Coordinates of C-alpha atoms and ligand atoms in Angstrom, one line a residue:
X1 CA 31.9 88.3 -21.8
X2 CA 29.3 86.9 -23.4
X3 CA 26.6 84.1 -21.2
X4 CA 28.2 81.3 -21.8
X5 CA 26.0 77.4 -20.1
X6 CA 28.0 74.0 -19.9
X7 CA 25.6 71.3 -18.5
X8 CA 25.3 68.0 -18.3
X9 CA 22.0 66.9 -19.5
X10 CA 20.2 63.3 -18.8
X11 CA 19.1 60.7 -22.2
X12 CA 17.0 58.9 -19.8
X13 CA 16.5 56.5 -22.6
X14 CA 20.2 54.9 -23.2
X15 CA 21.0 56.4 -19.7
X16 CA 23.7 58.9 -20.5
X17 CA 24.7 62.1 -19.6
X18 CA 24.9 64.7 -22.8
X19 CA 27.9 67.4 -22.6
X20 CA 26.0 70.4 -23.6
X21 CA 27.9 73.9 -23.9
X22 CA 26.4 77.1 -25.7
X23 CA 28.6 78.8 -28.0
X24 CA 31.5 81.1 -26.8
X25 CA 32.9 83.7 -27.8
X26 CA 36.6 83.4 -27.8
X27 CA 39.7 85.1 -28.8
X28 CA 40.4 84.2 -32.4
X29 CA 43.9 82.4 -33.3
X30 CA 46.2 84.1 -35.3
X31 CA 45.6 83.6 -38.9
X32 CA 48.2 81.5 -40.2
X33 CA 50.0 81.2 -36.7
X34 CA 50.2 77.7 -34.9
X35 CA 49.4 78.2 -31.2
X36 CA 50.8 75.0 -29.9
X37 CA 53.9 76.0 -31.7
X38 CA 57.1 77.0 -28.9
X39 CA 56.6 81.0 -28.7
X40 CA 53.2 80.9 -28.9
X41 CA 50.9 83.0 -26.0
X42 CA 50.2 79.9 -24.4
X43 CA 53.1 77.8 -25.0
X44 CA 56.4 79.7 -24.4
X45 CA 59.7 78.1 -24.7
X46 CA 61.6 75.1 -23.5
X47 CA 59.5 72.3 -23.6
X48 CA 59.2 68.9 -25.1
X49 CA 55.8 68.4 -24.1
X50 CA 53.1 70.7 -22.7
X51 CA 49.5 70.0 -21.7
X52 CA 47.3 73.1 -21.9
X53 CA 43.9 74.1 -20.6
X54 CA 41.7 73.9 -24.1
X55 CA 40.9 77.4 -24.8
X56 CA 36.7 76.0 -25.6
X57 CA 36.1 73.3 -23.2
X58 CA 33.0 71.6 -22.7
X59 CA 33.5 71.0 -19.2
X60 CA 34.7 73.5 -16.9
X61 CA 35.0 73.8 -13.0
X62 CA 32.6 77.1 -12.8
X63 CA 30.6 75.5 -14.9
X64 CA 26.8 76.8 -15.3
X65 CA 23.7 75.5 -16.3
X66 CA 21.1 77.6 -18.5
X67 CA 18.0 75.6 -16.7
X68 CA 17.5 73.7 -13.8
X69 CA 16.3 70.0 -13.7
X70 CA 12.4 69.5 -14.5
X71 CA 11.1 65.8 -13.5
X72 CA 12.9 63.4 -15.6
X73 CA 14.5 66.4 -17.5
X74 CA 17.8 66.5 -15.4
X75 CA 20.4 69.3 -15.4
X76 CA 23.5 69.6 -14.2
X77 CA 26.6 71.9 -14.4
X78 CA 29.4 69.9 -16.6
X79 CA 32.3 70.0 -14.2
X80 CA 35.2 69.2 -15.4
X81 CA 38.3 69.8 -17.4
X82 CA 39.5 69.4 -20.9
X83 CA 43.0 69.7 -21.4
X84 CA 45.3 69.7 -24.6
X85 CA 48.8 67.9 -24.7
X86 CA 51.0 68.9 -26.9
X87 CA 53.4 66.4 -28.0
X88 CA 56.5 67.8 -29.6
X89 CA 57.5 71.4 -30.9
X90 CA 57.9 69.4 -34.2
X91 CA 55.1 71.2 -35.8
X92 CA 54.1 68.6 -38.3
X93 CA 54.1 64.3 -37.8
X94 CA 51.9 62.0 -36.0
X95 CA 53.2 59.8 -33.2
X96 CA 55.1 57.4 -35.8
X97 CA 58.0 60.3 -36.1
X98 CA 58.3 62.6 -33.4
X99 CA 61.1 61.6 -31.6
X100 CA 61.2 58.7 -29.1
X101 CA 62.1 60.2 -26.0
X102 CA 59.1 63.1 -26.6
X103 CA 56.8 60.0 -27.1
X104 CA 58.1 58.7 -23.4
X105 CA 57.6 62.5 -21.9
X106 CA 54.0 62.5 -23.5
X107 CA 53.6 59.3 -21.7
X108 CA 54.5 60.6 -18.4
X109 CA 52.9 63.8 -19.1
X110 CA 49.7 61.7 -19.5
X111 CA 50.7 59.8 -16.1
X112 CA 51.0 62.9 -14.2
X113 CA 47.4 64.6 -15.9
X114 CA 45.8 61.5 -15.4
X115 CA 47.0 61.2 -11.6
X116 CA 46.1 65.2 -11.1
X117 CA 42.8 65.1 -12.5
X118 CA 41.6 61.7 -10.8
X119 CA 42.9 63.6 -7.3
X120 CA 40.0 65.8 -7.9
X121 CA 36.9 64.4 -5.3
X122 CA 34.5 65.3 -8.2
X123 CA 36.3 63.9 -10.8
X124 CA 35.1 60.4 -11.5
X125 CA 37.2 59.0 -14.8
X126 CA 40.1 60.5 -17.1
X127 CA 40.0 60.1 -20.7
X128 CA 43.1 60.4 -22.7
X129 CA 42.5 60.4 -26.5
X130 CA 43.9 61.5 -29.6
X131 CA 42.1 62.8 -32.7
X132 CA 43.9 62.6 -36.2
X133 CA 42.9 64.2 -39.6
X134 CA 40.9 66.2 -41.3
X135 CA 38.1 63.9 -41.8
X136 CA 37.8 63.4 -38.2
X137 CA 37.3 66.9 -37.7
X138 CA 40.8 68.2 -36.7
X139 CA 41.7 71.8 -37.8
X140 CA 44.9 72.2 -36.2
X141 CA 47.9 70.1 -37.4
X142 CA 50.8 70.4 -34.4
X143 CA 50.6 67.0 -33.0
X144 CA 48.3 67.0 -29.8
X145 CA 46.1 64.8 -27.8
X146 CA 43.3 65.9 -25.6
X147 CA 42.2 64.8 -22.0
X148 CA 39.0 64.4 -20.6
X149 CA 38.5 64.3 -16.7
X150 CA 34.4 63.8 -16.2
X151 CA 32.1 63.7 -13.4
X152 CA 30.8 60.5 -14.2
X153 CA 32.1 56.8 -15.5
X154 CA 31.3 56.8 -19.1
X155 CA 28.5 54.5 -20.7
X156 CA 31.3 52.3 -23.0
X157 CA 33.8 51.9 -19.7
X158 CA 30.8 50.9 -17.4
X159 CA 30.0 48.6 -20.1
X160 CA 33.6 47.3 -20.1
X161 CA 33.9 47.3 -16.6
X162 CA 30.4 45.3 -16.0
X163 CA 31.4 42.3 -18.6
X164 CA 35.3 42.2 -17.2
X165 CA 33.6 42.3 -13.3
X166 CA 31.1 39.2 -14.5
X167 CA 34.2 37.5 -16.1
X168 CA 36.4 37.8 -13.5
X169 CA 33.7 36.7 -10.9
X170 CA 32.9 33.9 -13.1
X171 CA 36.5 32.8 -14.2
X172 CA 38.6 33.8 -11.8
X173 CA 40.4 35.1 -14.8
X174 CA 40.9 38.4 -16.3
X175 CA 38.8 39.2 -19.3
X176 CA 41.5 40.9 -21.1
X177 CA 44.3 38.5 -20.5
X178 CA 42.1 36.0 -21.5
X179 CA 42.1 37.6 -25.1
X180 CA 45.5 38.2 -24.3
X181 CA 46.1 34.5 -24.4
X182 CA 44.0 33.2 -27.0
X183 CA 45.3 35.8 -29.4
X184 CA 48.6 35.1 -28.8
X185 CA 47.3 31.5 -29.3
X186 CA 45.6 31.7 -32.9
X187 CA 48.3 34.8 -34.2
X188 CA 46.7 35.5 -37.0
X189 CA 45.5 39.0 -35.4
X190 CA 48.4 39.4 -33.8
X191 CA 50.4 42.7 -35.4
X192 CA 52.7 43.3 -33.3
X193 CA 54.4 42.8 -29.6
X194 CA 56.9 43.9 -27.3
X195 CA 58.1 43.0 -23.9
X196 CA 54.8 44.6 -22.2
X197 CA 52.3 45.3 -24.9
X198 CA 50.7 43.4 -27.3
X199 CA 49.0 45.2 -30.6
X200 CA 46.3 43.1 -32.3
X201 CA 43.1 43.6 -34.3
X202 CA 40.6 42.1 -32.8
X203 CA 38.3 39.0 -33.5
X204 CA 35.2 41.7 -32.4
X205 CA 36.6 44.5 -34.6
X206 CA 34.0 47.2 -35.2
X207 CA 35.7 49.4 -37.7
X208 CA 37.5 47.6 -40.3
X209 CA 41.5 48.4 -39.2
X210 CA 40.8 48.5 -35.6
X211 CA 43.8 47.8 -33.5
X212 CA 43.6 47.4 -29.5
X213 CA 47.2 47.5 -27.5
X214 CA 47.0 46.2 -24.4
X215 CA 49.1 45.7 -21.5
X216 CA 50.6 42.3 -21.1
X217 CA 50.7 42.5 -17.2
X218 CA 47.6 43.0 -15.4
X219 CA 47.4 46.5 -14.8
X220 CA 44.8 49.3 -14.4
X221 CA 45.8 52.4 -15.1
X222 CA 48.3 54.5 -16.8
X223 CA 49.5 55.6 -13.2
X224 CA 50.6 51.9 -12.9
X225 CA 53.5 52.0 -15.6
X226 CA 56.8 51.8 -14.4
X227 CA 59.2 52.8 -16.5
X228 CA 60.2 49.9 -18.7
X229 CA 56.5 49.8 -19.2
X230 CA 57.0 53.6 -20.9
X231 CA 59.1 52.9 -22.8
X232 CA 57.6 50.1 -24.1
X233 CA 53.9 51.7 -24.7
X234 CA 56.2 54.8 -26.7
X235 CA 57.5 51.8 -28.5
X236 CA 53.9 49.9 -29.0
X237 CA 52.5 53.3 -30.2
X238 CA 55.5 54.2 -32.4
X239 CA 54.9 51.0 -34.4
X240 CA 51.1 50.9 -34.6
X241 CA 51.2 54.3 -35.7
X242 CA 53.9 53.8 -38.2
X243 CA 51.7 50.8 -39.5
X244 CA 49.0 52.6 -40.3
X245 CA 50.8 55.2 -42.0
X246 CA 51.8 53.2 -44.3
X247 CA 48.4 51.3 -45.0
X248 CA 47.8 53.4 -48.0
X249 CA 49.7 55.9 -49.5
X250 CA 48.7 59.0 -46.9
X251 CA 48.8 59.8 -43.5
X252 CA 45.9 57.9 -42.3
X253 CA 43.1 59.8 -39.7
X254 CA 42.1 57.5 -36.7
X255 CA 41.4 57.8 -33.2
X256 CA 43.4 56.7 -30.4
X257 CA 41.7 56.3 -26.6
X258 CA 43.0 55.2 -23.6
X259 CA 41.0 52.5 -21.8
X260 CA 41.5 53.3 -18.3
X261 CA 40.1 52.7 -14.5
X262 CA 37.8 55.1 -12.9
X263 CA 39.7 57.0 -10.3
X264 CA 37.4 56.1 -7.5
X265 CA 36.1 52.7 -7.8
X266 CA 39.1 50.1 -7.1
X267 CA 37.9 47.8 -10.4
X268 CA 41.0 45.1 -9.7
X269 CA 39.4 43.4 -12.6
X270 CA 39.5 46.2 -15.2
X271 CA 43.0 46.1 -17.5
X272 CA 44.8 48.9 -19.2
X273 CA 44.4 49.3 -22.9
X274 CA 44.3 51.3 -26.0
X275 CA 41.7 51.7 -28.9
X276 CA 42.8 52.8 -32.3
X277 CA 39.6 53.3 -34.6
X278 CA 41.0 54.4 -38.1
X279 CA 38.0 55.3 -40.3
X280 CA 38.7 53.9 -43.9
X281 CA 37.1 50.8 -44.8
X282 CA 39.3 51.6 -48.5
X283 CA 41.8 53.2 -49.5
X284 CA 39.3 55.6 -51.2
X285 CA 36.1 54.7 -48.9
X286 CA 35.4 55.7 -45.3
X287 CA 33.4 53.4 -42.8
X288 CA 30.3 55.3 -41.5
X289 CA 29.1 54.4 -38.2
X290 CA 25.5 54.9 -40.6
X291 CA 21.8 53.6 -39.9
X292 CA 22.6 50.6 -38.3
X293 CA 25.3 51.0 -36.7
X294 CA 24.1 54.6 -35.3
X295 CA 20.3 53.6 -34.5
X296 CA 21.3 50.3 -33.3
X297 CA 24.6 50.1 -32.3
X298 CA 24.9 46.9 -34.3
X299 CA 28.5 46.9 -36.3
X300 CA 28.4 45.3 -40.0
X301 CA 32.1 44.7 -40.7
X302 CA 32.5 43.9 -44.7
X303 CA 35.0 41.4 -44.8
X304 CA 37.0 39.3 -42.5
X305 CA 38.9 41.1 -39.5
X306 CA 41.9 38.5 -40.6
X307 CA 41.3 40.0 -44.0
X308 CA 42.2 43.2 -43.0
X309 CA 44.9 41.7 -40.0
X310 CA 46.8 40.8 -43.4
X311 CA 46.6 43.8 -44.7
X312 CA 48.0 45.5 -41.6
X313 CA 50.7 42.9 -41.2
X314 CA 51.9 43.7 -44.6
X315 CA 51.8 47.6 -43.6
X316 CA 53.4 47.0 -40.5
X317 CA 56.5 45.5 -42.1
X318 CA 56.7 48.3 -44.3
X319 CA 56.6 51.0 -41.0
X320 CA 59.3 48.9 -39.7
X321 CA 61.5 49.0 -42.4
X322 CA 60.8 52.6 -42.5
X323 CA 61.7 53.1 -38.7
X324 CA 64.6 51.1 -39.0
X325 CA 66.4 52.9 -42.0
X326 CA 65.4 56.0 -39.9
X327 CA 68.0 54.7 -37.1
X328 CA 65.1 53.8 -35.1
X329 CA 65.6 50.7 -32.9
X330 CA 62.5 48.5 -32.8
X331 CA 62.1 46.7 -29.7
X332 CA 59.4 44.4 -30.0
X333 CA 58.8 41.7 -32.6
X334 CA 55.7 41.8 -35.6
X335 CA 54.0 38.2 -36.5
Ligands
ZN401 ZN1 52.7 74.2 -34.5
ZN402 ZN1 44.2 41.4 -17.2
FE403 FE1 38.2 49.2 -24.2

């Protein structure tokens, strides 16, 4: 075994913690051989949904550092764990076609991972997220998501978290509900909604087909769905999906995050959602977070977001026309 250093190291200039982890050597995949397939090493048989340890994770529990900290240079070991869900046997889809009630298990497998990892006393926040396509990077096609359990709040949810606190000490209102409401208000953002989630491109889009879901009751976490609430997110995330998919005339890449308390902090103010960032601006052009939007976190967005809300409206009524002469039985409504 080769030395092999995961550490957290300290940007004391935007105040972030860096994941750093030296190259290791590991076992090569089969050529040509899925290994979240069923009958795979690490997968076996008889499953629907299966989360995995991720076979080059940046965090790990005996994780160890290649330095130690030096004045404002800090170090430390990047504890944690990185996981893999698979989300179906299916060996080819996105979340748009594997089958409903796999969609409600990877739901409640994502419950139960979230509700493990948080029960760790150095585990600070859980990150579910999903990465899609080739032009995001992903090499392996089985459908899968990935989970994140850190050591620390990350910068964009203690950014969330400070504006919902000051809102809802301000207000007496939930941030998110608020947006809730005057979405549901103006409807021309509004995609899509069922009887607990809501699917909208935002007014504050950042990338140009955008899409947040968020929970219609007040709720934290994930470990807070009951059961209707399941079925509804599989439902909210079957549709979104399906939308997008039929944007253009591929399989479009995105990523999907889950917007999530900390596991420590109680945060009654902070609400449950999802973030979809698809990268295409085009059908033929991607949106580069470039220049500006890199070295100064200031997002250009070329046209309107209700622009590109029409747009997706007109997608999503194609996905649901799709998912209906599938035998798929839609349960929400679009606008
Ligand atoms: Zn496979
Ligand atoms: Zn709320
Ligand atoms: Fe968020």
């Amino acid at each position: 075994m080769d030395e092999a250093y995961n550490e957290l190291r300290w940007n004391p200039l935007i105040g972030a913690w860096i994941v750093v982890s030296s190259k290791r050597r590991g076992r090569p995949w089969r050529e040509g051989v899925c290994p979240f397939c069923p009958g795979a090493p690490e997968t076996g048989f008889n499953w629907r949904v299966l989360s995995l340890n991720n076979r080059f994770p940046a965090l790990r529990l005996d994780a160890r550092t290649s330095r130690s900290s030096r004045d404002i240079y800090l170090v430390k070991p990047a504890y944690g764990y990185c996981k893999v869900v698979v989300e179906t046997p299916e060996h080819q889809g996105d979340l748009d076609s594997i089958p409903f009630n796999d969609l409600k298990l990877y739901i409640n497998e994502l419950i139960k991972e979230t509700r493990e990892l948080c029960s760790d006393p150095n585990i600070q926040y859980v990150m579910p997220f999903r990465n899609k396509g080739e032009e995001i990077g992903v090499s392996l096609i089985h459908p899968h998501s990935q989970i994140y359990a850190l050591p620390f709040i990350p910068p964009r949810i203690q950014v969330e978290m400070r504006n919902m606190e000051k809102f809802w000490k301000e207000r007496g209102e939930c941030l998110l509900c608020k947006i809730l409401s005057l979405e549901m208000n103006e409807r021309e953002r509004v995609l899509y909604f069922n009887d607990s989630f809501t699917a909208f491109l935002p007014f504050f889009a950042m990338w140009p087909y955008e899409v947040h879901v968020y929970a219609r009751r007040h709720l934290g976490c994930l470990c807070e769905l009951d059961e209707k609430e399941v079925e509804d997110l599989a439902d909210a995330i079957k549709v979104v999906t399906s939308m997008y998919n039929n944007l253009f005339d591929f399989s479009l890449p995105y990523m999907l995050v889950f917007h999530q308390r900390p596991c420590k902090v109680s945060a009654d103010y902070y609400h449950f959602h999802l973030e979809y960032y698809p990268i295409h601006r085009d059908r033929d052009k991607l949106k580069f977070a470039a220049g500006i939007e890199w070295g100064a976190w200031t997002f250009t967005y070329d046209s309107l977001p209700e622009e590109k809300a029409a747009e997706l409206k007109a997608a999503l009524s194609r996905g649901l026309e799709k998912l209906s002469s599938s035998g798929y039985r839609i349960k929400g409504k679009a606008i």
